[in-house]
JSON list of C-alpha atoms in Angstrom, two decimals:
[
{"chain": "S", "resi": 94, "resn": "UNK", "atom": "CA", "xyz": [0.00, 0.00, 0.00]},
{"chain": "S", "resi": 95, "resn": "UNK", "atom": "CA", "xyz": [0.92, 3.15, -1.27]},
{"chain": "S", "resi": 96, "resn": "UNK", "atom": "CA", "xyz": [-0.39, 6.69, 1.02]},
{"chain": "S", "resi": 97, "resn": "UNK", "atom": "CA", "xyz": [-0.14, 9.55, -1.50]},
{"chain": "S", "resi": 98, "resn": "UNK", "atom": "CA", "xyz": [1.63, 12.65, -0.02]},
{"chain": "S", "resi": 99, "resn": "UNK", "atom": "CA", "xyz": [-1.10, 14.87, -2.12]},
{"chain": "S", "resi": 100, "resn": "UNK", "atom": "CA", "xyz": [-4.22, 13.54, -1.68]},
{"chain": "S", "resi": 101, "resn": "UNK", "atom": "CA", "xyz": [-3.54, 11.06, 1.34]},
{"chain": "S", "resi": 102, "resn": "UNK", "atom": "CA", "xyz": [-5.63, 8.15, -0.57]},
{"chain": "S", "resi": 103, "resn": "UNK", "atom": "CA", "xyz": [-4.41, 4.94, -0.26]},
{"chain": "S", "resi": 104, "resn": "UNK", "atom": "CA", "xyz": [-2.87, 2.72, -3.20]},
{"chain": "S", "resi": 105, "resn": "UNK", "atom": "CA", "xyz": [-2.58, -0.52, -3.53]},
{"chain": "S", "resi": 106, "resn": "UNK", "atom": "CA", "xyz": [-0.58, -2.50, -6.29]},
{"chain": "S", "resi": 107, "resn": "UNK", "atom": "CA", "xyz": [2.96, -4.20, -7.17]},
{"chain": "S", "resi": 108, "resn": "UNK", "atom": "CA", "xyz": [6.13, -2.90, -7.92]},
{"chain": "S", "resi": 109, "resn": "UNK", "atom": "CA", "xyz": [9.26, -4.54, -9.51]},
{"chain": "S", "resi": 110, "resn": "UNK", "atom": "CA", "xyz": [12.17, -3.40, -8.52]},
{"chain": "S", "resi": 111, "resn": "UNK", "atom": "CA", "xyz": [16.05, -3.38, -8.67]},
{"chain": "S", "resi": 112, "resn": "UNK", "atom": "CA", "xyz": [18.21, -1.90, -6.14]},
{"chain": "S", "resi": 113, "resn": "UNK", "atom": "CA", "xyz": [15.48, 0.14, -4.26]},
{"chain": "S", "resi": 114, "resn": "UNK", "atom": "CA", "xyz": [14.22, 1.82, -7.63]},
{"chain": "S", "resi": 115, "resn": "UNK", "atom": "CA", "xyz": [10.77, 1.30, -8.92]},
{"chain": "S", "resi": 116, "resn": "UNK", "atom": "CA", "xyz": [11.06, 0.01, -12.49]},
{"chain": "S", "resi": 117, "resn": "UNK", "atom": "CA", "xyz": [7.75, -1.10, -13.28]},
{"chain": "S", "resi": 118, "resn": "UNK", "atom": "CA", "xyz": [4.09, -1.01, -11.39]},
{"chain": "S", "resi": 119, "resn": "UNK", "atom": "CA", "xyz": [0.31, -1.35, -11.61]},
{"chain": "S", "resi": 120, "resn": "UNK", "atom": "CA", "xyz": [-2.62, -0.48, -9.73]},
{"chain": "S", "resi": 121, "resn": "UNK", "atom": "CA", "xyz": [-4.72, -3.25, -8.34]},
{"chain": "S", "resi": 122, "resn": "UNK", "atom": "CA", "xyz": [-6.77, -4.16, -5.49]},
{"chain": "S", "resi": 123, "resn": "UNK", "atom": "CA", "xyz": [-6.88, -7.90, -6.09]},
{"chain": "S", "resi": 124, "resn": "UNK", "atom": "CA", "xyz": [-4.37, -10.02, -3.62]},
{"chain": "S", "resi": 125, "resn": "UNK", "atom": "CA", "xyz": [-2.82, -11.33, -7.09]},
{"chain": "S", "resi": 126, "resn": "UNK", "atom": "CA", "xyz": [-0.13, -10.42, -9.29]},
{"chain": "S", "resi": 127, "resn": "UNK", "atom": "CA", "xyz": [-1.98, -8.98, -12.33]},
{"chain": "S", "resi": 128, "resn": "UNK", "atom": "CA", "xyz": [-0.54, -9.97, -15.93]},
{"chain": "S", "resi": 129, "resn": "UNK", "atom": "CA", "xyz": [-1.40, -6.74, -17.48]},
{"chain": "S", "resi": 130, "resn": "UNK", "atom": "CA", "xyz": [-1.65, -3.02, -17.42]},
{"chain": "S", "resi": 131, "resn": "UNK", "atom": "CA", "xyz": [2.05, -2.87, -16.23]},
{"chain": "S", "resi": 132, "resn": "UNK", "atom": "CA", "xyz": [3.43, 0.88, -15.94]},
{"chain": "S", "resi": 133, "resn": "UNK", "atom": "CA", "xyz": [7.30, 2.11, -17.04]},
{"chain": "S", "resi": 134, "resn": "UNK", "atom": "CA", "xyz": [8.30, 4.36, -13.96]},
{"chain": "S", "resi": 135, "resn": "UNK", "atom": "CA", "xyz": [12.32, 4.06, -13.83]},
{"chain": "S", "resi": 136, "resn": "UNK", "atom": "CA", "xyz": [12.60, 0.55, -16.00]},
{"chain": "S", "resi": 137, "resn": "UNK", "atom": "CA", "xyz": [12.83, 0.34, -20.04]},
{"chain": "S", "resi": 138, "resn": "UNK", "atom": "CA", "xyz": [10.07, -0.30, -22.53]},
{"chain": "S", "resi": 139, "resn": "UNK", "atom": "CA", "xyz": [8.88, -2.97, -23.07]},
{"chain": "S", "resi": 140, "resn": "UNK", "atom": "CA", "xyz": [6.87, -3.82, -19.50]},
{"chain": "S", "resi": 141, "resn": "UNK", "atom": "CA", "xyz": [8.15, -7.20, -18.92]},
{"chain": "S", "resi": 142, "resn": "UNK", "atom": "CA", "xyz": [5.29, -10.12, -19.63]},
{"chain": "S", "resi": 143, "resn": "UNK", "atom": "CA", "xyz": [4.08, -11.55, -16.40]},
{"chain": "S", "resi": 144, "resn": "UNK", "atom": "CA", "xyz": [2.90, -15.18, -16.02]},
{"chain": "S", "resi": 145, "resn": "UNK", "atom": "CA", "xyz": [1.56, -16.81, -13.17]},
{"chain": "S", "resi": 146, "resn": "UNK", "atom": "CA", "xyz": [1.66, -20.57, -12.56]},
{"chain": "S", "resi": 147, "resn": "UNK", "atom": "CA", "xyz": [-0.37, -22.76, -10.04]},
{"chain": "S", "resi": 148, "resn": "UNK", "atom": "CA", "xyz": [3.13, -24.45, -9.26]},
{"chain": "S", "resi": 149, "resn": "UNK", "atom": "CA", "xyz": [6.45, -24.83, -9.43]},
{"chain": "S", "resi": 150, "resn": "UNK", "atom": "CA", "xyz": [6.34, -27.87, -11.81]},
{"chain": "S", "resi": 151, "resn": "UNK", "atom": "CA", "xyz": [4.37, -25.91, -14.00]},
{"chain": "S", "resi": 152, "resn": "UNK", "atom": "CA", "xyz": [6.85, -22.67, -14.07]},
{"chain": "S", "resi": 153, "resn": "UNK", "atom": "CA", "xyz": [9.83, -24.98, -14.67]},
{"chain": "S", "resi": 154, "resn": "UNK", "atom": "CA", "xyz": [8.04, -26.72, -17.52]},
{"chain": "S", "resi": 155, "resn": "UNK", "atom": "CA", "xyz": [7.21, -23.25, -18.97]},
{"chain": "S", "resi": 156, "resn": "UNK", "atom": "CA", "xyz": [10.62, -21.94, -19.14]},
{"chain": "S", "resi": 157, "resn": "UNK", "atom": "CA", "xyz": [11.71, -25.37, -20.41]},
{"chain": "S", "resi": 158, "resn": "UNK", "atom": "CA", "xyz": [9.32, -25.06, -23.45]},
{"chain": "S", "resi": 159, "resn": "UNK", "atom": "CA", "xyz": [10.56, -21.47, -23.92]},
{"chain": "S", "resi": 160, "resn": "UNK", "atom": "CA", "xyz": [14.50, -22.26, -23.67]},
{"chain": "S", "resi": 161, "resn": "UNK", "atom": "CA", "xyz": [13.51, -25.29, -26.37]},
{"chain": "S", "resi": 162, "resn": "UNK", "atom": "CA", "xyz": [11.95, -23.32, -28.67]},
{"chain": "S", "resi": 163, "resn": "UNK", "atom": "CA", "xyz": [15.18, -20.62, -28.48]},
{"chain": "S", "resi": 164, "resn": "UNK", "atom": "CA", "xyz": [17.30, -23.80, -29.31]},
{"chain": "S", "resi": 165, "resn": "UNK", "atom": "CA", "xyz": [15.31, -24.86, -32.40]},
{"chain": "S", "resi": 166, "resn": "UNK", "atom": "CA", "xyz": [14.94, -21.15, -33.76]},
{"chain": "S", "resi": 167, "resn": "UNK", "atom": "CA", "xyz": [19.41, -21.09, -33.14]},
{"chain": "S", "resi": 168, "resn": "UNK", "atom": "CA", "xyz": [19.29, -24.48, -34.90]},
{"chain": "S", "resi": 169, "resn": "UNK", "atom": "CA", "xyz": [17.45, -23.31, -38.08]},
{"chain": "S", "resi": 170, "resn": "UNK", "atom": "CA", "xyz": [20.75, -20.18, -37.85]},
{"chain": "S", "resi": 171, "resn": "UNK", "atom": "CA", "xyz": [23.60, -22.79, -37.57]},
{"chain": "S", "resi": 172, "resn": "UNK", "atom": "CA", "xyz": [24.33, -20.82, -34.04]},
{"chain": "S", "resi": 173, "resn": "UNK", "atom": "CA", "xyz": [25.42, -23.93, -32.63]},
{"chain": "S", "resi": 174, "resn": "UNK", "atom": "CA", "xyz": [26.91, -22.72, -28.93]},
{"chain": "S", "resi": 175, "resn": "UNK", "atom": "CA", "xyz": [23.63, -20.67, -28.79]},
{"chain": "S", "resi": 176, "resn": "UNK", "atom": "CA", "xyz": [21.73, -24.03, -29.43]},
{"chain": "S", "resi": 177, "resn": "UNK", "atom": "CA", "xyz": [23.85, -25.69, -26.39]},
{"chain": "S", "resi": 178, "resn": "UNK", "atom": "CA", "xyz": [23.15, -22.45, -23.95]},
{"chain": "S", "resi": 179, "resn": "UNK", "atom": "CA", "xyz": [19.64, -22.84, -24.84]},
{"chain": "S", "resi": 180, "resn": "UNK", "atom": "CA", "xyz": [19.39, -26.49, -24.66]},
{"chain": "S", "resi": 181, "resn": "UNK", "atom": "CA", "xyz": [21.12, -26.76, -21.35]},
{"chain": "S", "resi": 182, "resn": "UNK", "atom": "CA", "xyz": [19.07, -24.44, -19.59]},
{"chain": "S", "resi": 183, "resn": "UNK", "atom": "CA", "xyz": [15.72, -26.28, -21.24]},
{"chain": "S", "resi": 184, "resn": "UNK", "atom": "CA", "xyz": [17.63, -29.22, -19.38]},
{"chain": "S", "resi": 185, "resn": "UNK", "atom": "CA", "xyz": [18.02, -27.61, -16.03]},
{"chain": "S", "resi": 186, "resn": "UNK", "atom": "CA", "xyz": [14.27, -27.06, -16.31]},
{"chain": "S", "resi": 187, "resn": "UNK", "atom": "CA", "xyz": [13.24, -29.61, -17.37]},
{"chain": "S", "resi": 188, "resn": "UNK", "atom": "CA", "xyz": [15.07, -31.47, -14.68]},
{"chain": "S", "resi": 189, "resn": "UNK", "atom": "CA", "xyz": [13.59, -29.37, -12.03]},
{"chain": "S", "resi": 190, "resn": "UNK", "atom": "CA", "xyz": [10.33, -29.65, -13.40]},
{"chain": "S", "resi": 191, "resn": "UNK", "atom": "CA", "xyz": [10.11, -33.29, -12.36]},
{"chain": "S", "resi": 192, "resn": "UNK", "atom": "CA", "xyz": [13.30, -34.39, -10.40]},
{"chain": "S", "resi": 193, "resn": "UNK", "atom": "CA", "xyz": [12.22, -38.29, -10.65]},
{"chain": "S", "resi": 194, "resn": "UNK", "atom": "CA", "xyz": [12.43, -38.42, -14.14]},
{"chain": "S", "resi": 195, "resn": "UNK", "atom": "CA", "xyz": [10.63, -41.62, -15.37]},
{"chain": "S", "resi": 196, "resn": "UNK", "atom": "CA", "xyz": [9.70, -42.98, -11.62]},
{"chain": "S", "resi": 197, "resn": "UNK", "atom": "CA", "xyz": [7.59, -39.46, -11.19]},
{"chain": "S", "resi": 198, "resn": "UNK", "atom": "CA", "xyz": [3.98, -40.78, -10.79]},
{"chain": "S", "resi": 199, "resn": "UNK", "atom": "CA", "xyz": [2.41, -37.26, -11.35]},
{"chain": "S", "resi": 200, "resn": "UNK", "atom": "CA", "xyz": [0.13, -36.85, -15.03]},
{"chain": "S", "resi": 201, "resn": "UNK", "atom": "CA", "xyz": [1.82, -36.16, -18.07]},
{"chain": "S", "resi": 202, "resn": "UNK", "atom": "CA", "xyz": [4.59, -38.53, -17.50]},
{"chain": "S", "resi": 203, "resn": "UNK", "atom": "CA", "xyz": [4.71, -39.76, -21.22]},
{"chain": "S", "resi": 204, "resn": "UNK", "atom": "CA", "xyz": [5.20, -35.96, -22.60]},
{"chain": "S", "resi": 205, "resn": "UNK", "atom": "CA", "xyz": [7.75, -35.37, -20.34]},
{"chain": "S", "resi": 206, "resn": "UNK", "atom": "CA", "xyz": [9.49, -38.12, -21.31]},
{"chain": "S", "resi": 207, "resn": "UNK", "atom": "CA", "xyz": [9.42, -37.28, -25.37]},
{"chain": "S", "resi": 208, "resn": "UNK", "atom": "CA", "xyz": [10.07, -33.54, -24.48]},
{"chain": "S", "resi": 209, "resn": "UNK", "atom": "CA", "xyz": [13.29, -34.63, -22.72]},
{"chain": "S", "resi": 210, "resn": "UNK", "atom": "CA", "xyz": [14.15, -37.44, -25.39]},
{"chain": "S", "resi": 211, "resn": "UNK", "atom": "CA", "xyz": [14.04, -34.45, -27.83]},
{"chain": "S", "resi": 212, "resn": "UNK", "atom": "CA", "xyz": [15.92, -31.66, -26.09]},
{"chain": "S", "resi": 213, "resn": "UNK", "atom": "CA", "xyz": [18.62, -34.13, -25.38]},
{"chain": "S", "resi": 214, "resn": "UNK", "atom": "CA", "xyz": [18.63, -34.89, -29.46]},
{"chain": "S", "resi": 215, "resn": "UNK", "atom": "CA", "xyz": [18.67, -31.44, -30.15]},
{"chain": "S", "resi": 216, "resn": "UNK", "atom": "CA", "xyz": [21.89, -30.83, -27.68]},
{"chain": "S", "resi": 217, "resn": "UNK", "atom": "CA", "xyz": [23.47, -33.75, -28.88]},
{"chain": "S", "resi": 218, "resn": "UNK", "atom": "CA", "xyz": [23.34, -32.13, -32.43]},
{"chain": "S", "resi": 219, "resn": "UNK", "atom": "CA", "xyz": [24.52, -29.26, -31.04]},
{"chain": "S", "resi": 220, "resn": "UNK", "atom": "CA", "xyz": [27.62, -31.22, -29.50]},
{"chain": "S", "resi": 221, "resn": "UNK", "atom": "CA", "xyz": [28.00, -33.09, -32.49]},
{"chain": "S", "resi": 222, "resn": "UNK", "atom": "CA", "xyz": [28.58, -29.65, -34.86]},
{"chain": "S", "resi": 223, "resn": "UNK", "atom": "CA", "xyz": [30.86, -28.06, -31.80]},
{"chain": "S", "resi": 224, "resn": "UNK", "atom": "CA", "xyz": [33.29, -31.68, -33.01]},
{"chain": "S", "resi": 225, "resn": "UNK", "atom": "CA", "xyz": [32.31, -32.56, -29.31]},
{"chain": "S", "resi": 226, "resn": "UNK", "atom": "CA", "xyz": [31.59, -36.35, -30.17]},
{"chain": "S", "resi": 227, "resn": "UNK", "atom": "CA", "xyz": [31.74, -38.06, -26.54]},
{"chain": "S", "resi": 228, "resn": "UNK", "atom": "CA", "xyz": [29.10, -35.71, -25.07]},
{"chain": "S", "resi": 229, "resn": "UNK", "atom": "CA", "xyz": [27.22, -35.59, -28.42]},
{"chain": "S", "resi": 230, "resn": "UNK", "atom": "CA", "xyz": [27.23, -39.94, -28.02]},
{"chain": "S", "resi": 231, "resn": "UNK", "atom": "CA", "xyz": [25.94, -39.25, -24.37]},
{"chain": "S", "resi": 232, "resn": "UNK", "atom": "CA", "xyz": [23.46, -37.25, -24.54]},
{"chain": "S", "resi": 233, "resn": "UNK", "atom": "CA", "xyz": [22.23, -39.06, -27.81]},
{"chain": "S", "resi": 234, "resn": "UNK", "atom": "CA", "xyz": [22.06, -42.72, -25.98]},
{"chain": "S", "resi": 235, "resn": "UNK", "atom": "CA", "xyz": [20.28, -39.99, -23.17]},
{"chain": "S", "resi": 236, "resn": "UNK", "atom": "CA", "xyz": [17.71, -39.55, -25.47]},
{"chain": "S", "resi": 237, "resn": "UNK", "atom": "CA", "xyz": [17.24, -43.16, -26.56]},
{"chain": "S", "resi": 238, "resn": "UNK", "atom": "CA", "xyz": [16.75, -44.09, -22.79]},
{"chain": "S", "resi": 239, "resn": "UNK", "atom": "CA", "xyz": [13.66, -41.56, -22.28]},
{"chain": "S", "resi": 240, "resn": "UNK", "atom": "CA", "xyz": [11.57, -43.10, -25.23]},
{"chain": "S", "resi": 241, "resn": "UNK", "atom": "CA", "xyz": [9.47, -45.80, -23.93]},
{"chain": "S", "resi": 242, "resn": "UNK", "atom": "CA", "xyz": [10.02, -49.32, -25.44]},
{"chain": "S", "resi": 243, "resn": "UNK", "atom": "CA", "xyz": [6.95, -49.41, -27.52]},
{"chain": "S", "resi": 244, "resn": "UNK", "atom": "CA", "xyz": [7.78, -46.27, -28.75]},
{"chain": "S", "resi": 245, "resn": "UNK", "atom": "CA", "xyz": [11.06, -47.23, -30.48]},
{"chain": "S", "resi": 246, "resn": "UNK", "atom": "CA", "xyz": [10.14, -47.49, -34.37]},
{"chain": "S", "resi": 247, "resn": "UNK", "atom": "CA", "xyz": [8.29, -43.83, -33.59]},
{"chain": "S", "resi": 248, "resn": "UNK", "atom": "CA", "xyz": [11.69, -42.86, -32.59]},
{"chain": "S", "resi": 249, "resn": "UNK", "atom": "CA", "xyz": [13.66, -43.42, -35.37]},
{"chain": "S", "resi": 250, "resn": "UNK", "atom": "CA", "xyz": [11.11, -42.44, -38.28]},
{"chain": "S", "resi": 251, "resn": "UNK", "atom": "CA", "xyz": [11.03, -39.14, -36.77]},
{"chain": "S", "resi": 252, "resn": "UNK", "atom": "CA", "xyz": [14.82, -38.80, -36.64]},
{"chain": "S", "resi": 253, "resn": "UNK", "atom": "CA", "xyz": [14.92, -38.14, -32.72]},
{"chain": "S", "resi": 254, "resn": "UNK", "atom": "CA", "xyz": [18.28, -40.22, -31.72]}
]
């Protein structure tokens, strides 16, 4: 809550911050962080995007997705170490997202599975045009281990490992 020295109303709202300076703000009421109507006071345009998730596991799967897609767009370039920064934070992620791996009993199991099978491709190609050929092998074998079984002649018609 904000008291305003003119009119002595009362505000209430979020601010982000850096360093005790207001860099971006919005008005609100609501006990949740609202996704839009952001304000510039000391930051730089654009107002950052703000996304709110139930749960961790869902934030960490989020960013995963996003650090995948930056991989794929660097592979289309040829930027290959871009393609490994990418990939290995989409790993991290991912990773955090569901620290069980396979033996996680939660829904959606299968996806995560295939999404990690095919980051771990796409950072094994990565390694493999950096002329790093042991981690490129690893993470490629990595990739076979996350499809399931049945899943094996999908595998190779779509090029994954």
């Amino acid at each position: 809550a904000h008291k305003s020295p003119k009119t002595g109303e009362v505000k209430h709202g979020f601010v982000l911050g850096r360093d005790g300076r207001p860099l971006y703000g919005v008005k609100t009421e609501k006990q949740a962080v609202p996704t839009k109507n952001w304000r510039v006071f000391q930051g730089h345009e654009p107002v950052p995007e703000i996304l709110v998730f139930g749960t961790w596991t869902e934030a960490c799967q989020h960013g995963a997705w996003y650090f995948a897609q930056e991989a794929e767009n660097a592979a289309k370039g040829g930027h290959w170490k871009v393609v490994l920064m990418m990939a290995d934070r989409a790993f991290d992620l991912h990773t955090c997202a569901r620290p069980k791996g396979r033996g996680d009993a939660r829904n959606g199991g299968l996806e995560w599975c295939e999404q990690l099978s095919e980051l771990l491709a796409c950072r094994s190609d990565a390694l493999l045009h950096l002329g790093e050929f042991r981690r490129a092998l690893v993470d490629a074998c990595a990739a076979v281990h996350f499809i399931p079984a049945f899943e094996w002649s999908k595998a190779r018609t779509r090029g994954i490992a």
